[in-house]
Amino acid sequence: MFAKSTILLQVQFRAFDGNKVTPEDVKLTIYDKQKTLIEEITFGLATDGQGKFEYEYTDTTGSDFIFEYSGIFNEKPILARQEVNVKFN
């Protein structure tokens, strides 16, 4: 990814048995590399209704960041986290 780019941040939630699950109250949280909160996104998340969520995020910092999708499934928290490395060309 390049600085000031828009990137599609996706997640496919799955249970321990590998089956797709659709959690409730899903949010997308963006952190910098020092784990400082940059942004929380709760509206505008696209979903296929089968546990896949995505959001077109425009990086405004030009720095590496971490994104985390989280929600509630079977009254327990569920999350997925990934690091994005920004390249300057």
Short mmCIF file of N, CA, C and O in Angstrom, two decimals, residues 1-86:
data_model
loop_
_atom_site.label_atom_id
_atom_site.label_comp_id
_atom_site.label_asym_id
_atom_site.label_seq_id
_atom_site.Cartn_x
_atom_site.Cartn_y
_atom_site.Cartn_z
N MET A 1 0.84 -1.17 0.00
CA MET A 1 0.00 0.00 0.00
C MET A 1 0.88 1.23 0.00
O MET A 1 1.93 1.26 0.61
N PHE A 2 0.44 2.27 -0.66
CA PHE A 2 1.17 3.52 -0.73
C PHE A 2 0.51 4.56 0.16
O PHE A 2 -0.70 4.49 0.42
N ALA A 3 1.27 5.52 0.62
CA ALA A 3 0.74 6.59 1.48
C ALA A 3 -0.41 7.30 0.78
O ALA A 3 -0.38 7.52 -0.42
N LYS A 4 -1.41 7.65 1.54
CA LYS A 4 -2.60 8.37 1.08
C LYS A 4 -3.44 7.55 0.10
O LYS A 4 -4.17 8.08 -0.71
N SER A 5 -3.35 6.25 0.17
CA SER A 5 -4.11 5.35 -0.69
C SER A 5 -5.38 4.88 0.01
O SER A 5 -5.48 4.91 1.23
N THR A 6 -6.32 4.42 -0.81
CA THR A 6 -7.51 3.77 -0.27
C THR A 6 -7.31 2.27 -0.41
O THR A 6 -6.91 1.79 -1.47
N ILE A 7 -7.58 1.56 0.67
CA ILE A 7 -7.38 0.11 0.69
C ILE A 7 -8.66 -0.55 1.20
O ILE A 7 -9.34 0.01 2.06
N LEU A 8 -8.97 -1.71 0.65
CA LEU A 8 -10.14 -2.45 1.08
C LEU A 8 -9.73 -3.36 2.24
O LEU A 8 -8.94 -4.28 2.06
N LEU A 9 -10.24 -3.08 3.42
CA LEU A 9 -9.94 -3.88 4.61
C LEU A 9 -11.04 -4.91 4.77
O LEU A 9 -12.21 -4.56 4.95
N GLN A 10 -10.69 -6.18 4.71
CA GLN A 10 -11.67 -7.27 4.73
C GLN A 10 -11.41 -8.23 5.88
O GLN A 10 -10.28 -8.40 6.31
N VAL A 11 -12.49 -8.89 6.29
CA VAL A 11 -12.40 -9.96 7.27
C VAL A 11 -13.46 -11.01 6.94
O VAL A 11 -14.52 -10.68 6.41
N GLN A 12 -13.14 -12.26 7.23
CA GLN A 12 -14.12 -13.35 7.16
C GLN A 12 -14.11 -14.02 8.52
O GLN A 12 -13.15 -14.71 8.86
N PHE A 13 -15.14 -13.78 9.31
CA PHE A 13 -15.21 -14.39 10.64
C PHE A 13 -15.57 -15.87 10.51
O PHE A 13 -16.43 -16.24 9.74
N ARG A 14 -14.87 -16.68 11.32
CA ARG A 14 -15.12 -18.12 11.35
C ARG A 14 -15.07 -18.62 12.78
O ARG A 14 -14.33 -18.09 13.60
N ALA A 15 -15.83 -19.67 13.04
CA ALA A 15 -15.79 -20.35 14.34
C ALA A 15 -14.57 -21.27 14.37
O ALA A 15 -13.90 -21.47 13.35
N PHE A 16 -14.30 -21.85 15.52
CA PHE A 16 -13.15 -22.76 15.65
C PHE A 16 -13.25 -23.96 14.72
O PHE A 16 -12.24 -24.52 14.30
N ASP A 17 -14.47 -24.36 14.36
CA ASP A 17 -14.63 -25.50 13.45
C ASP A 17 -14.49 -25.11 11.98
O ASP A 17 -14.62 -25.94 11.08
N GLY A 18 -14.24 -23.82 11.70
CA GLY A 18 -14.03 -23.35 10.34
C GLY A 18 -15.27 -22.82 9.65
O GLY A 18 -15.19 -22.27 8.56
N ASN A 19 -16.44 -23.00 10.26
CA ASN A 19 -17.66 -22.51 9.66
C ASN A 19 -17.75 -20.99 9.77
O ASN A 19 -17.34 -20.40 10.77
N LYS A 20 -18.32 -20.36 8.74
CA LYS A 20 -18.50 -18.92 8.74
C LYS A 20 -19.53 -18.54 9.81
O LYS A 20 -20.54 -19.24 9.99
N VAL A 21 -19.26 -17.44 10.51
CA VAL A 21 -20.19 -16.93 11.51
C VAL A 21 -20.35 -15.42 11.30
O VAL A 21 -19.44 -14.76 10.80
N THR A 22 -21.52 -14.92 11.65
CA THR A 22 -21.79 -13.49 11.51
C THR A 22 -22.00 -12.89 12.89
O THR A 22 -23.06 -13.08 13.50
N PRO A 23 -21.01 -12.18 13.41
CA PRO A 23 -21.15 -11.58 14.74
C PRO A 23 -22.05 -10.35 14.71
O PRO A 23 -22.37 -9.81 13.65
N GLU A 24 -22.45 -9.93 15.89
CA GLU A 24 -23.24 -8.72 16.08
C GLU A 24 -22.32 -7.59 16.51
O GLU A 24 -21.20 -7.82 16.99
N ASP A 25 -22.80 -6.36 16.37
CA ASP A 25 -22.08 -5.17 16.84
C ASP A 25 -20.65 -5.11 16.31
O ASP A 25 -19.71 -4.81 17.06
N VAL A 26 -20.48 -5.37 15.03
CA VAL A 26 -19.13 -5.36 14.43
C VAL A 26 -18.63 -3.93 14.29
O VAL A 26 -19.37 -3.03 13.91
N LYS A 27 -17.35 -3.75 14.63
CA LYS A 27 -16.71 -2.45 14.42
C LYS A 27 -15.30 -2.68 13.89
O LYS A 27 -14.71 -3.74 14.09
N LEU A 28 -14.81 -1.67 13.21
CA LEU A 28 -13.45 -1.68 12.67
C LEU A 28 -12.67 -0.62 13.42
O LEU A 28 -13.09 0.53 13.52
N THR A 29 -11.52 -1.01 13.97
CA THR A 29 -10.68 -0.10 14.73
C THR A 29 -9.32 -0.03 14.06
O THR A 29 -8.76 -1.06 13.69
N ILE A 30 -8.81 1.19 13.91
CA ILE A 30 -7.51 1.42 13.29
C ILE A 30 -6.56 1.93 14.37
O ILE A 30 -6.89 2.86 15.12
N TYR A 31 -5.38 1.30 14.46
CA TYR A 31 -4.34 1.69 15.42
C TYR A 31 -3.05 2.01 14.67
O TYR A 31 -2.80 1.44 13.60
N ASP A 32 -2.22 2.86 15.26
CA ASP A 32 -0.88 3.02 14.70
C ASP A 32 0.00 1.89 15.23
O ASP A 32 -0.45 1.04 15.99
N LYS A 33 1.27 1.87 14.82
CA LYS A 33 2.17 0.78 15.20
C LYS A 33 2.44 0.72 16.70
O LYS A 33 2.82 -0.32 17.23
N GLN A 34 2.22 1.84 17.41
CA GLN A 34 2.42 1.86 18.86
C GLN A 34 1.13 1.50 19.60
O GLN A 34 1.02 1.66 20.80
N LYS A 35 0.12 1.02 18.83
CA LYS A 35 -1.17 0.59 19.37
C LYS A 35 -1.99 1.74 19.92
O LYS A 35 -2.84 1.56 20.80
N THR A 36 -1.76 2.94 19.41
CA THR A 36 -2.55 4.11 19.76
C THR A 36 -3.75 4.18 18.82
O THR A 36 -3.59 4.06 17.60
N LEU A 37 -4.93 4.39 19.37
CA LEU A 37 -6.15 4.44 18.58
C LEU A 37 -6.10 5.60 17.59
O LEU A 37 -5.82 6.73 17.97
N ILE A 38 -6.39 5.30 16.33
CA ILE A 38 -6.49 6.34 15.30
C ILE A 38 -7.96 6.62 14.99
O ILE A 38 -8.38 7.76 14.92
N GLU A 39 -8.74 5.54 14.82
CA GLU A 39 -10.13 5.71 14.40
C GLU A 39 -10.95 4.46 14.72
O GLU A 39 -10.44 3.35 14.62
N GLU A 40 -12.23 4.67 15.07
CA GLU A 40 -13.18 3.56 15.22
C GLU A 40 -14.30 3.78 14.22
O GLU A 40 -14.85 4.87 14.12
N ILE A 41 -14.63 2.72 13.48
CA ILE A 41 -15.64 2.80 12.43
C ILE A 41 -16.73 1.78 12.75
O ILE A 41 -16.45 0.59 12.88
N THR A 42 -17.95 2.27 12.91
CA THR A 42 -19.07 1.38 13.20
C THR A 42 -20.14 1.43 12.12
O THR A 42 -20.98 0.54 12.04
N PHE A 43 -20.11 2.46 11.28
CA PHE A 43 -21.10 2.61 10.21
C PHE A 43 -20.42 2.50 8.86
O PHE A 43 -19.24 2.85 8.72
N GLY A 44 -21.14 1.99 7.89
CA GLY A 44 -20.60 1.91 6.54
C GLY A 44 -19.83 0.64 6.24
O GLY A 44 -19.20 0.53 5.19
N LEU A 45 -19.86 -0.32 7.17
CA LEU A 45 -19.19 -1.60 6.93
C LEU A 45 -20.09 -2.45 6.04
O LEU A 45 -21.24 -2.70 6.36
N ALA A 46 -19.57 -2.87 4.91
CA ALA A 46 -20.34 -3.72 4.01
C ALA A 46 -20.22 -5.16 4.48
O ALA A 46 -19.18 -5.58 4.96
N THR A 47 -21.32 -5.92 4.34
CA THR A 47 -21.32 -7.33 4.74
C THR A 47 -22.09 -8.16 3.73
O THR A 47 -23.01 -7.67 3.08
N ASP A 48 -21.71 -9.42 3.61
CA ASP A 48 -22.44 -10.34 2.75
C ASP A 48 -23.46 -11.15 3.54
O ASP A 48 -24.14 -12.00 2.99
N GLY A 49 -23.56 -10.90 4.86
CA GLY A 49 -24.50 -11.62 5.70
C GLY A 49 -24.02 -13.00 6.11
O GLY A 49 -24.73 -13.73 6.78
N GLN A 50 -22.80 -13.37 5.69
CA GLN A 50 -22.25 -14.68 6.03
C GLN A 50 -20.87 -14.53 6.68
O GLN A 50 -19.97 -15.33 6.45
N GLY A 51 -20.72 -13.47 7.47
CA GLY A 51 -19.49 -13.30 8.23
C GLY A 51 -18.40 -12.50 7.55
O GLY A 51 -17.35 -12.26 8.14
N LYS A 52 -18.60 -12.09 6.31
CA LYS A 52 -17.59 -11.29 5.62
C LYS A 52 -17.96 -9.81 5.74
O LYS A 52 -19.09 -9.43 5.46
N PHE A 53 -16.98 -9.01 6.16
CA PHE A 53 -17.16 -7.57 6.29
C PHE A 53 -16.01 -6.88 5.56
O PHE A 53 -14.90 -7.41 5.51
N GLU A 54 -16.30 -5.70 5.00
CA GLU A 54 -15.25 -4.95 4.34
C GLU A 54 -15.54 -3.46 4.43
O GLU A 54 -16.69 -3.04 4.62
N TYR A 55 -14.46 -2.69 4.30
CA TYR A 55 -14.56 -1.23 4.39
C TYR A 55 -13.44 -0.62 3.56
O TYR A 55 -12.29 -1.07 3.64
N GLU A 56 -13.76 0.39 2.76
CA GLU A 56 -12.75 1.11 1.99
C GLU A 56 -12.18 2.21 2.87
O GLU A 56 -12.84 3.20 3.15
N TYR A 57 -10.96 2.01 3.32
CA TYR A 57 -10.30 2.92 4.26
C TYR A 57 -9.23 3.73 3.53
O TYR A 57 -8.39 3.17 2.81
N THR A 58 -9.26 5.04 3.71
CA THR A 58 -8.23 5.91 3.15
C THR A 58 -7.25 6.28 4.24
O THR A 58 -7.61 6.93 5.23
N ASP A 59 -6.02 5.84 4.05
CA ASP A 59 -4.96 6.13 5.01
C ASP A 59 -4.57 7.59 4.87
O ASP A 59 -4.21 8.05 3.79
N THR A 60 -4.63 8.33 5.96
CA THR A 60 -4.27 9.75 5.93
C THR A 60 -2.93 10.02 6.61
O THR A 60 -2.41 11.12 6.52
N THR A 61 -2.36 9.02 7.27
CA THR A 61 -1.12 9.23 8.02
C THR A 61 0.12 8.93 7.20
O THR A 61 1.18 9.47 7.47
N GLY A 62 0.01 8.03 6.23
CA GLY A 62 1.17 7.62 5.47
C GLY A 62 2.09 6.70 6.25
O GLY A 62 3.24 6.50 5.86
N SER A 63 1.61 6.14 7.34
CA SER A 63 2.42 5.27 8.20
C SER A 63 1.80 3.88 8.27
O SER A 63 0.62 3.70 8.01
N ASP A 64 2.63 2.90 8.66
CA ASP A 64 2.11 1.56 8.91
C ASP A 64 1.00 1.64 9.95
O ASP A 64 1.03 2.50 10.83
N PHE A 65 0.02 0.74 9.83
CA PHE A 65 -1.06 0.72 10.81
C PHE A 65 -1.57 -0.70 11.00
O PHE A 65 -1.23 -1.60 10.25
N ILE A 66 -2.39 -0.86 12.02
CA ILE A 66 -3.01 -2.14 12.36
C ILE A 66 -4.52 -1.94 12.30
O ILE A 66 -5.04 -0.94 12.81
N PHE A 67 -5.23 -2.88 11.66
CA PHE A 67 -6.68 -2.80 11.70
C PHE A 67 -7.24 -4.03 12.41
O PHE A 67 -6.66 -5.11 12.35
N GLU A 68 -8.35 -3.81 13.09
CA GLU A 68 -8.97 -4.87 13.88
C GLU A 68 -10.47 -4.82 13.68
O GLU A 68 -11.10 -3.79 13.88
N TYR A 69 -11.03 -5.93 13.25
CA TYR A 69 -12.48 -6.11 13.22
C TYR A 69 -12.86 -6.85 14.49
O TYR A 69 -12.23 -7.86 14.84
N SER A 70 -13.90 -6.39 15.16
CA SER A 70 -14.35 -7.07 16.38
C SER A 70 -15.87 -7.05 16.45
O SER A 70 -16.53 -6.22 15.83
N GLY A 71 -16.40 -8.00 17.21
CA GLY A 71 -17.83 -8.09 17.39
C GLY A 71 -18.15 -9.09 18.49
O GLY A 71 -17.27 -9.51 19.25
N ILE A 72 -19.42 -9.47 18.55
CA ILE A 72 -19.90 -10.42 19.55
C ILE A 72 -20.56 -11.59 18.82
O ILE A 72 -21.42 -11.40 17.96
N PHE A 73 -20.14 -12.83 19.18
CA PHE A 73 -20.75 -14.02 18.64
C PHE A 73 -20.97 -15.00 19.78
O PHE A 73 -20.05 -15.29 20.55
N ASN A 74 -22.20 -15.51 19.89
CA ASN A 74 -22.58 -16.41 20.99
C ASN A 74 -22.23 -15.80 22.36
O ASN A 74 -21.69 -16.48 23.23
N GLU A 75 -22.50 -14.51 22.48
CA GLU A 75 -22.30 -13.77 23.73
C GLU A 75 -20.83 -13.70 24.15
O GLU A 75 -20.52 -13.46 25.31
N LYS A 76 -19.91 -13.90 23.19
CA LYS A 76 -18.47 -13.83 23.47
C LYS A 76 -17.81 -12.94 22.42
O LYS A 76 -18.25 -12.88 21.28
N PRO A 77 -16.72 -12.27 22.81
CA PRO A 77 -16.03 -11.42 21.83
C PRO A 77 -15.32 -12.26 20.76
O PRO A 77 -14.86 -13.37 21.03
N ILE A 78 -15.29 -11.70 19.55
CA ILE A 78 -14.57 -12.32 18.44
C ILE A 78 -13.83 -11.20 17.72
O ILE A 78 -14.36 -10.09 17.60
N LEU A 79 -12.59 -11.47 17.30
CA LEU A 79 -11.86 -10.41 16.59
C LEU A 79 -10.84 -10.98 15.63
O LEU A 79 -10.44 -12.14 15.73
N ALA A 80 -10.46 -10.14 14.69
CA ALA A 80 -9.41 -10.45 13.72
C ALA A 80 -8.58 -9.18 13.55
O ALA A 80 -9.12 -8.09 13.47
N ARG A 81 -7.27 -9.35 13.51
CA ARG A 81 -6.36 -8.20 13.48
C ARG A 81 -5.27 -8.44 12.44
O ARG A 81 -4.79 -9.56 12.28
N GLN A 82 -4.88 -7.37 11.75
CA GLN A 82 -3.82 -7.48 10.74
C GLN A 82 -3.05 -6.17 10.64
O GLN A 82 -3.61 -5.09 10.81
N GLU A 83 -1.78 -6.28 10.32
CA GLU A 83 -0.91 -5.12 10.14
C GLU A 83 -0.82 -4.77 8.66
O GLU A 83 -0.76 -5.66 7.81
N VAL A 84 -0.80 -3.47 8.35
CA VAL A 84 -0.64 -2.99 6.99
C VAL A 84 0.65 -2.19 6.93
O VAL A 84 0.83 -1.26 7.72
N ASN A 85 1.53 -2.55 6.01
CA ASN A 85 2.80 -1.84 5.85
C ASN A 85 2.72 -0.89 4.65
O ASN A 85 2.40 -1.32 3.54
N VAL A 86 2.99 0.38 4.91
CA VAL A 86 2.92 1.42 3.88
C VAL A 86 4.30 1.52 3.22
O VAL A 86 5.32 1.60 3.91
#
